[in-house]
XYZ file of C-alpha atoms in Angstrom:
638
model
C -4.277 -7.322 -30.205
C -4.134 -6.519 -26.505
C -1.384 -8.444 -24.660
C -2.345 -10.903 -21.963
C -2.508 -9.319 -18.566
C 0.113 -10.421 -16.105
C -0.204 -9.851 -12.390
C 3.249 -8.769 -11.367
C 2.929 -7.991 -7.670
C 2.441 -10.515 -4.890
C 0.404 -12.765 -7.162
C -0.235 -15.618 -4.798
C -1.034 -13.272 -1.904
C -3.322 -11.133 -4.046
C -5.200 -14.186 -5.273
C -5.675 -15.511 -1.753
C -3.760 -18.736 -2.376
C -3.645 -21.088 0.584
C -0.547 -22.979 1.632
C 0.024 -26.591 0.678
C -0.604 -27.656 4.263
C -4.085 -26.116 4.389
C -6.734 -28.647 5.318
C -9.685 -28.919 2.893
C -13.000 -27.684 4.228
C -16.358 -28.616 2.751
C -15.887 -29.646 -0.902
C -19.505 -29.421 -2.045
C -18.945 -26.195 -4.001
C -15.933 -27.705 -5.783
C -18.145 -30.638 -6.756
C -20.861 -28.228 -7.914
C -18.419 -26.573 -10.321
C -17.223 -29.942 -11.604
C -20.774 -31.182 -12.083
C -22.054 -28.040 -13.835
C -19.021 -27.937 -16.118
C -19.650 -31.530 -17.214
C -23.413 -30.989 -17.602
C -23.106 -28.002 -19.919
C -19.825 -28.827 -21.652
C -17.855 -25.921 -20.187
C -14.179 -26.465 -19.305
C -14.100 -26.489 -15.521
C -11.109 -24.130 -15.471
C -13.153 -21.584 -17.454
C -16.140 -21.894 -15.125
C -13.955 -21.531 -12.030
C -12.003 -18.622 -13.536
C -15.107 -16.651 -14.443
C -16.669 -17.241 -11.028
C -13.497 -16.184 -9.243
C -13.371 -12.876 -11.123
C -16.969 -12.195 -10.206
C -17.239 -13.389 -6.601
C -14.049 -15.214 -5.509
C -16.484 -18.199 -5.296
C -18.207 -16.636 -2.280
C -21.923 -16.941 -1.555
C -22.108 -13.533 0.194
C -25.018 -14.811 2.294
C -27.390 -14.457 -0.639
C -27.038 -10.675 -0.796
C -26.628 -8.873 -4.147
C -23.380 -7.412 -5.407
C -22.912 -3.758 -6.218
C -24.296 -4.417 -9.696
C -27.233 -6.619 -8.615
C -25.348 -9.895 -9.040
C -26.143 -12.951 -6.917
C -24.157 -16.015 -5.980
C -20.793 -17.370 -7.097
C -21.637 -16.829 -10.781
C -22.934 -13.280 -10.266
C -26.276 -13.787 -12.004
C -27.824 -10.331 -12.093
C -31.341 -9.404 -11.023
C -31.777 -5.660 -10.701
C -35.515 -6.092 -10.187
C -34.896 -8.069 -7.009
C -32.035 -5.835 -5.840
C -34.289 -2.807 -6.418
C -31.993 0.148 -5.791
C -31.213 3.375 -7.545
C -30.063 6.943 -7.124
C -26.614 8.376 -6.604
C -24.868 8.941 -3.296
C -24.195 12.615 -4.016
C -27.990 13.102 -3.917
C -28.175 11.735 -0.374
C -27.798 13.746 2.829
C -26.600 17.311 3.282
C -22.997 17.050 2.096
C -21.905 19.723 -0.380
C -19.611 17.764 -2.752
C -17.428 20.854 -3.291
C -17.075 21.658 0.406
C -15.947 25.214 -0.341
C -17.303 27.997 1.882
C -16.372 30.583 -0.741
C -19.289 29.467 -2.916
C -23.002 28.849 -2.351
C -23.742 25.283 -1.279
C -24.189 22.854 -4.162
C -27.122 20.460 -3.806
C -27.216 17.896 -6.622
C -30.592 16.925 -8.020
C -31.909 13.394 -7.705
C -30.703 10.771 -10.155
C -33.157 9.246 -12.680
C -34.791 5.836 -12.155
C -32.656 2.735 -12.611
C -31.997 1.873 -16.259
C -33.249 -1.613 -17.100
C -30.412 -3.199 -19.083
C -29.972 -6.838 -20.185
C -26.638 -6.993 -18.343
C -28.521 -6.315 -15.095
C -31.045 -9.144 -15.607
C -29.070 -12.256 -16.629
C -30.869 -14.371 -14.028
C -33.929 -14.502 -16.285
C -31.923 -15.928 -19.190
C -30.276 -18.484 -16.921
C -33.662 -19.404 -15.465
C -35.091 -20.142 -18.902
C -32.017 -22.175 -19.880
C -32.125 -24.600 -16.941
C -35.797 -24.410 -15.915
C -35.120 -23.201 -12.373
C -36.929 -20.184 -10.839
C -34.970 -16.948 -10.574
C -35.422 -16.890 -6.809
C -33.708 -20.278 -6.557
C -30.847 -19.118 -8.743
C -30.336 -16.167 -6.413
C -30.363 -18.187 -3.211
C -28.970 -21.677 -3.932
C -25.301 -21.768 -4.877
C -25.456 -25.109 -6.699
C -28.240 -23.899 -8.991
C -26.523 -20.531 -9.348
C -23.405 -22.296 -10.649
C -25.528 -24.370 -13.057
C -27.157 -21.199 -14.339
C -23.793 -19.526 -14.902
C -22.465 -22.574 -16.729
C -25.561 -22.633 -18.957
C -25.014 -18.949 -19.816
C -21.394 -19.565 -20.769
C -22.435 -22.533 -22.932
C -25.071 -20.377 -24.623
C -22.534 -17.651 -25.400
C -20.095 -20.233 -26.757
C -22.758 -21.768 -28.989
C -23.598 -18.360 -30.431
C -19.930 -17.907 -31.371
C -20.196 -21.193 -33.289
C -17.136 -22.949 -31.848
C -17.261 -26.449 -30.394
C -14.151 -27.147 -28.381
C -13.003 -28.546 -25.061
C -9.885 -26.354 -25.194
C -10.254 -23.576 -22.590
C -8.442 -21.160 -24.896
C -11.309 -21.406 -27.385
C -13.731 -20.013 -24.791
C -12.218 -16.536 -24.759
C -15.182 -14.940 -26.565
C -17.759 -16.505 -24.249
C -15.799 -15.349 -21.217
C -15.498 -11.828 -22.625
C -19.257 -11.708 -23.189
C -20.049 -13.017 -19.700
C -18.602 -9.847 -18.158
C -21.448 -7.886 -19.760
C -19.261 -5.313 -21.509
C -20.498 -3.326 -24.490
C -17.020 -2.348 -25.743
C -13.925 -4.282 -26.803
C -11.559 -2.788 -24.236
C -13.470 -3.749 -21.113
C -14.520 -7.124 -22.554
C -10.894 -8.075 -23.201
C -9.759 -6.748 -19.809
C -12.255 -9.008 -18.049
C -11.405 -12.043 -20.196
C -7.658 -11.465 -19.841
C -7.991 -11.353 -16.048
C -9.924 -14.635 -16.103
C -7.269 -16.329 -18.245
C -4.458 -14.894 -16.089
C -6.157 -16.366 -13.024
C -6.494 -19.704 -14.803
C -2.810 -19.675 -15.740
C -1.680 -18.928 -12.194
C -4.144 -21.097 -10.341
C -5.798 -20.150 -7.072
C -7.081 -21.891 -3.968
C -9.046 -20.531 -1.033
C -11.739 -21.174 1.531
C -14.860 -19.146 0.777
C -16.864 -16.936 3.086
C -19.090 -19.889 4.010
C -16.319 -22.430 4.555
C -16.125 -24.056 1.121
C -12.710 -25.217 -0.100
C -12.320 -24.486 -3.814
C -9.265 -24.893 -6.005
C -8.473 -23.905 -9.582
C -5.374 -25.747 -10.760
C -2.894 -23.719 -12.785
C -4.060 -24.039 -16.403
C -1.826 -22.111 -18.835
C -3.625 -21.839 -22.187
C -3.264 -19.929 -25.433
C -6.364 -17.731 -25.493
C -8.098 -17.310 -28.846
C -8.423 -13.521 -28.632
C -9.548 -13.319 -32.217
C -13.022 -14.278 -30.992
C -13.414 -10.790 -29.559
C -14.162 -9.461 -33.033
C -17.145 -11.825 -33.305
C -18.994 -10.284 -30.384
C -20.178 -7.163 -32.222
C -18.951 -4.793 -29.534
C -18.145 -1.160 -30.158
C -14.476 -0.269 -30.426
C -13.338 1.563 -27.313
C -10.612 4.162 -27.222
C -8.362 5.281 -24.402
C -6.370 7.974 -26.215
C -7.371 10.697 -23.737
C -7.159 8.674 -20.545
C -4.592 8.564 -17.761
C -4.591 4.837 -17.030
C -2.109 1.964 -16.996
C -1.639 0.329 -20.379
C -3.066 -3.014 -19.249
C -6.384 -1.554 -18.082
C -9.423 -0.919 -20.267
C -10.136 2.756 -19.725
C -12.320 5.078 -21.778
C -12.539 8.868 -21.878
C -16.083 10.039 -21.069
C -15.519 13.684 -20.156
C -17.315 15.627 -17.468
C -18.311 19.035 -18.870
C -16.564 22.223 -17.847
C -19.342 24.561 -18.867
C -20.624 28.012 -17.998
C -24.184 28.141 -16.679
C -26.744 30.936 -16.225
C -26.316 33.476 -13.412
C -22.506 33.216 -13.477
C -22.575 29.596 -12.417
C -20.557 26.814 -13.983
C -20.012 23.101 -13.705
C -19.102 20.517 -12.948
C -15.465 20.739 -11.812
C -12.593 23.234 -11.693
C -9.638 23.540 -13.991
C -6.242 23.240 -12.355
C -2.582 22.574 -12.988
C -1.765 19.752 -10.596
C 0.760 18.531 -9.547
C 2.667 21.691 -10.528
C 0.224 23.949 -8.683
C -0.615 21.569 -5.828
C 0.650 18.156 -4.835
C -1.849 15.332 -5.217
C -1.792 13.732 -1.756
C -4.838 11.472 -1.624
C -6.864 8.958 -3.593
C -10.466 8.837 -2.358
C -12.439 5.588 -2.704
C -16.194 6.119 -3.160
C -19.128 3.981 -4.096
C -21.804 5.390 -6.363
C -25.074 4.318 -4.699
C -26.250 4.047 -8.299
C -26.023 1.750 -11.312
C -23.532 2.291 -14.094
C -25.645 3.803 -16.870
C -27.278 6.323 -14.562
C -23.986 7.250 -12.920
C -22.312 7.892 -16.284
C -25.274 10.055 -17.285
C -24.990 12.142 -14.137
C -21.267 12.879 -14.423
C -21.897 14.219 -17.948
C -24.462 16.698 -16.610
C -22.916 20.189 -16.252
C -25.288 20.985 -13.362
C -24.249 17.894 -11.387
C -20.944 17.052 -9.672
C -17.846 15.185 -10.787
C -15.066 12.738 -9.975
C -12.018 11.584 -11.892
C -12.846 7.905 -12.555
C -15.810 5.518 -12.486
C -15.405 1.735 -12.197
C -18.035 -0.769 -13.296
C -18.792 -3.722 -11.048
C -19.382 -6.706 -13.333
C -16.208 -6.473 -15.423
C -13.989 -3.789 -13.869
C -14.339 -1.385 -16.800
C -12.994 2.125 -16.085
C -14.147 5.482 -17.416
C -12.198 8.685 -16.821
C -14.094 11.966 -16.650
C -11.742 14.604 -15.227
C -8.012 14.943 -15.813
C -5.756 14.491 -12.799
C -4.547 18.085 -13.171
C -8.109 19.343 -12.610
C -10.160 19.389 -9.388
C -13.329 17.310 -9.212
C -16.238 18.097 -6.900
C -16.391 14.775 -5.095
C -15.333 14.494 -1.450
C -17.306 17.206 0.377
C -14.151 18.956 1.572
C -12.500 21.506 -0.695
C -9.065 21.030 0.825
C -9.269 17.287 0.131
C -10.819 17.820 -3.309
C -8.018 20.120 -4.375
C -5.354 17.615 -3.310
C -6.979 14.317 -4.318
C -8.215 12.071 -7.114
C -11.671 10.517 -6.678
C -12.657 7.001 -7.791
C -16.355 6.096 -7.849
C -17.077 2.349 -7.695
C -20.462 1.085 -8.842
C -22.112 0.001 -5.626
C -24.460 0.470 -2.696
C -22.880 0.764 0.754
C -26.258 1.628 2.240
C -27.673 -1.739 1.110
C -24.743 -3.791 2.364
C -23.855 -4.997 -1.130
C -20.572 -6.689 -2.010
C -17.895 -5.686 -4.490
C -16.750 -7.924 -7.334
C -13.216 -9.191 -7.725
C -13.123 -7.747 -11.253
C -13.720 -4.259 -9.876
C -11.270 -4.686 -6.987
C -8.554 -5.676 -9.460
C -9.181 -2.846 -11.898
C -9.295 -0.357 -9.047
C -6.045 -1.686 -7.562
C -4.279 -1.461 -10.938
C -5.462 2.100 -11.375
C -4.503 3.153 -7.845
C -1.059 1.534 -8.140
C -0.504 3.491 -11.338
C -1.719 6.807 -9.909
C 0.150 6.362 -6.622
C 3.405 5.709 -8.476
C 2.869 8.605 -10.867
C 2.088 11.163 -8.152
C 4.194 9.650 -5.348
C 1.223 8.940 -3.093
C 2.034 6.515 -0.253
C 0.166 3.218 -0.368
C -1.245 3.446 3.148
C -4.589 4.213 4.761
C -3.571 7.769 5.560
C -3.474 8.554 1.828
C -5.632 5.885 0.171
C -8.805 6.826 2.016
C -12.501 6.154 1.823
C -15.021 8.936 1.428
C -15.959 7.966 4.986
C -12.490 9.054 6.149
C -12.786 12.598 4.747
C -13.418 15.085 7.593
C -16.132 17.694 7.759
C -14.846 21.178 6.977
C -16.393 23.022 9.948
C -18.618 21.829 12.833
C -21.832 22.401 10.878
C -20.820 20.065 8.034
C -19.533 17.093 10.067
C -22.871 15.342 10.461
C -23.727 15.481 6.749
C -20.501 13.962 5.456
C -20.878 10.712 3.522
C -19.802 7.268 4.725
C -19.127 5.225 1.584
C -17.675 2.767 0.569
C -18.901 1.384 3.915
C -18.027 -1.513 6.222
C -18.191 -4.190 3.514
C -15.355 -2.816 1.375
C -12.511 -5.311 1.869
C -9.537 -3.017 2.551
C -7.287 -5.949 3.440
C -7.826 -7.709 0.118
C -7.576 -4.397 -1.699
C -4.174 -3.620 -0.210
C -3.032 -7.165 -0.993
C -3.868 -6.403 -4.626
C -2.021 -3.089 -4.330
C 1.065 -5.023 -3.271
C 1.068 -3.269 0.102
C -0.383 -5.846 2.533
C -0.903 -4.976 6.183
C 1.695 -6.753 8.287
C 2.658 -6.619 11.976
C 5.761 -4.676 12.967
C 5.617 -5.262 16.713
C 3.435 -5.962 19.733
C 0.686 -3.421 20.603
C 1.753 -3.295 24.261
C 5.386 -2.719 23.310
C 5.192 -0.522 20.200
C 2.268 1.682 21.228
C 0.375 1.518 17.939
C -1.903 -0.880 16.071
C -2.994 -1.445 12.498
C -6.626 -2.570 12.433
C -6.942 -5.914 10.629
C -9.723 -8.340 11.570
C -10.255 -11.539 9.599
C -12.691 -10.248 6.990
C -14.593 -13.498 6.432
C -15.213 -14.349 10.099
C -15.645 -10.782 11.390
C -19.395 -10.202 11.122
C -20.614 -7.145 13.080
C -24.358 -7.068 13.736
C -25.231 -3.967 11.717
C -28.772 -2.750 11.138
C -30.665 -0.648 8.573
C -29.065 -2.021 5.385
C -32.386 -2.549 3.593
C -35.121 -1.786 6.130
C -34.917 0.797 8.908
C -34.441 -0.809 12.292
C -33.952 -4.301 10.893
C -30.727 -6.360 11.139
C -28.475 -6.537 8.111
C -27.584 -9.952 6.749
C -24.528 -11.121 8.691
C -21.557 -10.880 6.356
C -17.810 -10.447 6.470
C -16.592 -6.923 7.220
C -13.409 -4.957 7.778
C -14.983 -2.913 10.596
C -14.139 -3.263 14.289
C -16.543 -1.915 16.910
C -15.241 0.119 19.867
C -16.594 -0.042 23.422
C -16.272 2.263 26.420
C -14.998 -0.596 28.592
C -13.174 -3.890 27.930
C -16.286 -6.039 27.665
C -18.573 -7.028 24.807
C -21.741 -5.540 26.339
C -20.252 -2.132 27.176
C -21.792 0.954 25.500
C -20.382 2.311 22.262
C -18.362 5.538 22.143
C -19.763 8.997 21.479
C -19.148 11.209 18.442
C -19.964 14.861 19.133
C -20.119 15.608 15.431
C -22.354 12.769 14.291
C -24.506 12.671 17.427
C -24.554 16.185 18.938
C -27.184 15.159 21.507
C -24.462 13.265 23.367
C -25.940 9.826 22.795
C -23.614 6.883 22.134
C -23.099 5.445 18.685
C -25.380 2.794 17.215
C -24.966 -0.300 15.057
C -26.704 1.351 12.115
C -24.641 0.549 9.044
C -24.134 4.257 8.310
C -23.104 5.211 11.877
C -19.333 5.085 12.376
C -19.379 6.922 15.716
C -17.612 4.003 17.366
C -16.012 2.108 14.497
C -12.558 1.650 13.003
C -11.647 0.143 9.637
C -9.012 -2.225 8.349
C -5.661 -0.603 7.677
C -6.234 2.434 9.871
C -3.588 3.018 12.531
C -4.246 4.186 16.081
C -2.169 4.921 19.181
C -2.637 2.385 21.960
C -4.033 3.807 25.184
C -4.113 0.644 27.321
C -4.019 -3.150 27.132
C -5.911 -5.447 29.507
C -5.661 -9.130 28.756
C -7.384 -9.800 25.415
C -8.694 -6.240 25.129
C -6.900 -3.270 23.591
C -7.879 0.391 23.983
C -6.986 3.062 21.418
C -7.349 6.834 21.537
C -10.419 7.778 19.481
C -12.151 11.200 19.398
C -10.828 12.061 22.852
C -11.912 8.738 24.389
C -10.511 5.302 25.047
C -12.095 2.867 22.633
C -11.815 -0.813 23.600
C -11.933 -3.761 21.209
C -11.420 -7.490 21.641
C -7.964 -8.377 20.370
C -7.059 -11.942 21.420
C -3.521 -13.083 20.645
C -4.647 -16.254 18.838
C -7.147 -14.422 16.602
C -6.114 -10.744 16.620
C -8.273 -7.993 15.210
C -5.299 -5.609 15.068
C -1.593 -5.924 14.360
C 1.181 -4.350 16.387
C 2.786 -1.424 14.586
C 5.646 1.015 15.006
C 5.053 4.575 13.933
C 4.872 8.198 15.007
C 2.265 9.806 17.258
C 1.352 13.359 18.214
C 0.339 14.629 21.647
C -0.342 18.143 23.031
C 2.732 20.141 23.959
C 3.563 20.277 27.622
C 1.429 22.882 29.348
C -1.486 22.630 26.900
C -4.619 21.111 28.390
C -6.227 20.757 24.956
C -5.443 21.539 21.334
C -7.945 22.155 18.509
C -8.456 19.761 15.602
C -9.438 20.896 12.119
C -11.144 19.501 9.054
C -8.888 21.277 6.578
C -5.367 22.674 6.454
C -6.048 26.268 5.412
C -3.527 29.145 5.648
C -3.446 31.841 8.298
C -5.332 35.063 7.458
C -2.179 37.046 6.676
C -1.337 34.728 3.772
C -4.321 35.825 1.638
C -3.904 38.564 -0.979
C -6.380 41.433 -0.833
C -8.518 40.115 -3.696
C -9.200 36.695 -2.130
C -11.520 36.411 0.882
C -9.921 34.849 3.927
C -11.161 31.310 4.609
C -11.869 30.639 8.258
C -9.694 28.192 10.162
C -12.438 26.839 12.405
C -11.837 24.081 14.970
C -14.155 21.096 14.885
C -16.288 20.167 17.895
C -13.908 17.533 19.252
C -11.483 17.681 22.179
C -7.855 16.541 21.934
C -6.595 16.575 25.523
C -3.232 16.292 27.211
C -2.105 12.690 27.584
C -3.876 11.502 24.451
C -1.985 10.289 21.385
C -2.962 9.927 17.752
C -1.138 8.314 14.847
C 0.588 10.748 12.501
C -0.488 10.350 8.866
C 1.525 13.113 7.222
C 2.809 16.668 7.254
C 0.792 19.193 5.240
C 1.718 22.747 4.345
C -1.296 25.050 4.584
C -2.911 25.982 1.275
C -6.206 27.040 -0.238
C -7.114 26.803 -3.921
C -9.232 29.827 -4.798
C -11.246 28.817 -7.870
C -14.704 30.364 -7.742
C -15.109 31.611 -11.315
C -15.329 30.021 -14.749
C -12.408 32.171 -15.899
C -9.312 30.226 -14.881
C -7.226 33.397 -14.922
C -8.706 34.132 -11.492
C -7.682 30.787 -9.994
C -4.940 31.058 -7.372
C -3.285 28.778 -4.827
C -2.817 30.604 -1.513
C -0.031 29.161 0.650
C 0.618 29.972 4.280
C 3.401 29.470 6.786
C 1.276 27.321 9.098
C 2.167 23.648 9.075
C -0.469 21.018 9.833
C -0.116 17.400 10.873
C -2.669 14.878 9.669
C -3.798 12.484 12.396
C -6.111 9.486 12.650
C -8.359 11.120 15.239
C -11.522 9.062 14.839
C -13.008 7.199 11.921
C -12.055 10.217 9.802
C -8.660 11.840 9.442
C -8.238 15.359 10.862
C -5.532 18.004 11.205
C -3.704 19.761 14.038
C -1.444 22.797 13.973
C 2.129 21.513 14.228
C 2.938 24.263 16.752
C 0.377 22.808 19.192
C 1.772 19.294 19.477
C 4.863 17.204 20.045
C 5.816 14.405 17.664
C 7.060 11.207 19.314
C 7.871 7.597 18.432
C 4.849 5.431 19.149
C 6.845 3.339 21.629
C 7.862 6.409 23.688
C 6.605 5.917 27.281
C 3.307 7.526 28.215
C 3.891 10.860 29.914
C 7.353 11.141 28.243
């Protein structure tokens, strides 16, 4: 039997526990849980635990989750959410990002699979006699519907008990899993949360508390659910995480083609430097079908929204075609999270927790720093050359909660100084109250539902009505950025670090794509934390230095049988006097792997050294010989 899961790192912080002195806010949601638990005979600790693992008790402004779930109880309605596809089908990005091969354009994903796990709202509606639309929009009825579902699952097991431990099977079924491993992972997380207790104020100001309720879970009920037995013998996952091997095919195709990844020998051949966080822009069943298609693309892991289930497709030693930049692909591991950034959907707590466990494990195994220079979003991956910048993808988007995620990783963002004194900031707005007015989530030109976000908007001057900044790569016509949800021309994200350019009262300016970007940063409610770090600036005498999207070797490093890969500057200007936060030192290398026969695969290493910098929303690279490296607090002008 699987052991109970124990959260070992910063448990109270990761769970969002409030201090004893916190003042209760509105208690109506707490009362709704109590009332629904009594009405349907569900232990209140079970109802609260399940809801926390799905939504952290949030309402999310009535918007659907990444797996079409609504409300605190995550009742699913894929018909209402009405989305499909796969983000690798969207835009012009070549997932391989390798100039040595013809561009890869994935075909469109099939229509959304209609599965019972994606339509639980209908069952709940029939159980309590409330329309599905009401269950989606009214939190009290949503909680009643979730309680009725749990009671139904418990009745089908045939156990009548007020002991929370005897509800293990019903909890496991509520997660929607079809296999024993993921069902038990979800249930174990719920019971761990119950044992620890948790208290927080939700996104709409509701004070909810789950008292610590240690119980002996009846895990034997898992066998009564009729689920298939999962296996993780081939996977590279932590022991406490349900993880199944669903391999992506390495297969030869007609006309000397092959798919859908490249064999490698990492970390012996190349150091794994990055973990890339994606969302799928597709639902689970369709996504799993696509990664098993030899003509499609690949990534190392997929994570399911409702229960946090993980599937591994490509070994860490091999290179997946996932990030649109071959240099990043060859030095990274890609995680696809079931979700829809383009629709402004929210991510479940179950998936955040599974992802954090997996990333902690991988980061420890491959010595990857737990910071935003190395744990990056797909939206932080740079274009390879000027022509590819505009087509690069922007997932997981502004609604991924990087602050909560890094709390779960045990690496929370904390201040290390004052911005004016230390010369650097870590972006960290209050996720729940920070609600940028984005547009185009569902309908072009229309406002998105106002929701919490980790994004901070930059202005050309220290005032709220000043224009946004310009991004020469995303908007080559020279127009300023927009508030479209996909446009990060003038946007920074939680955890990213930037060099301070100026401070005026409650406004802070950072260096961003060769400009000063201003954001409101009041002392009493800061949107960024003071930080101490290292910055780079052009060497004395250089008016500008080029920035690059990849750290490729100099031409002389290539053997005669491998075509030289161009080291092409991007279309941005890094001028004297500007400073950018240093993210790491990278030796130049290129993984030549253009044939199915792995005997022809070679890592080319050069003498050129590159420095990774946080230049804009995306990371970029500069030649170390072009810049000076300074402490962030070193006076401007040295």
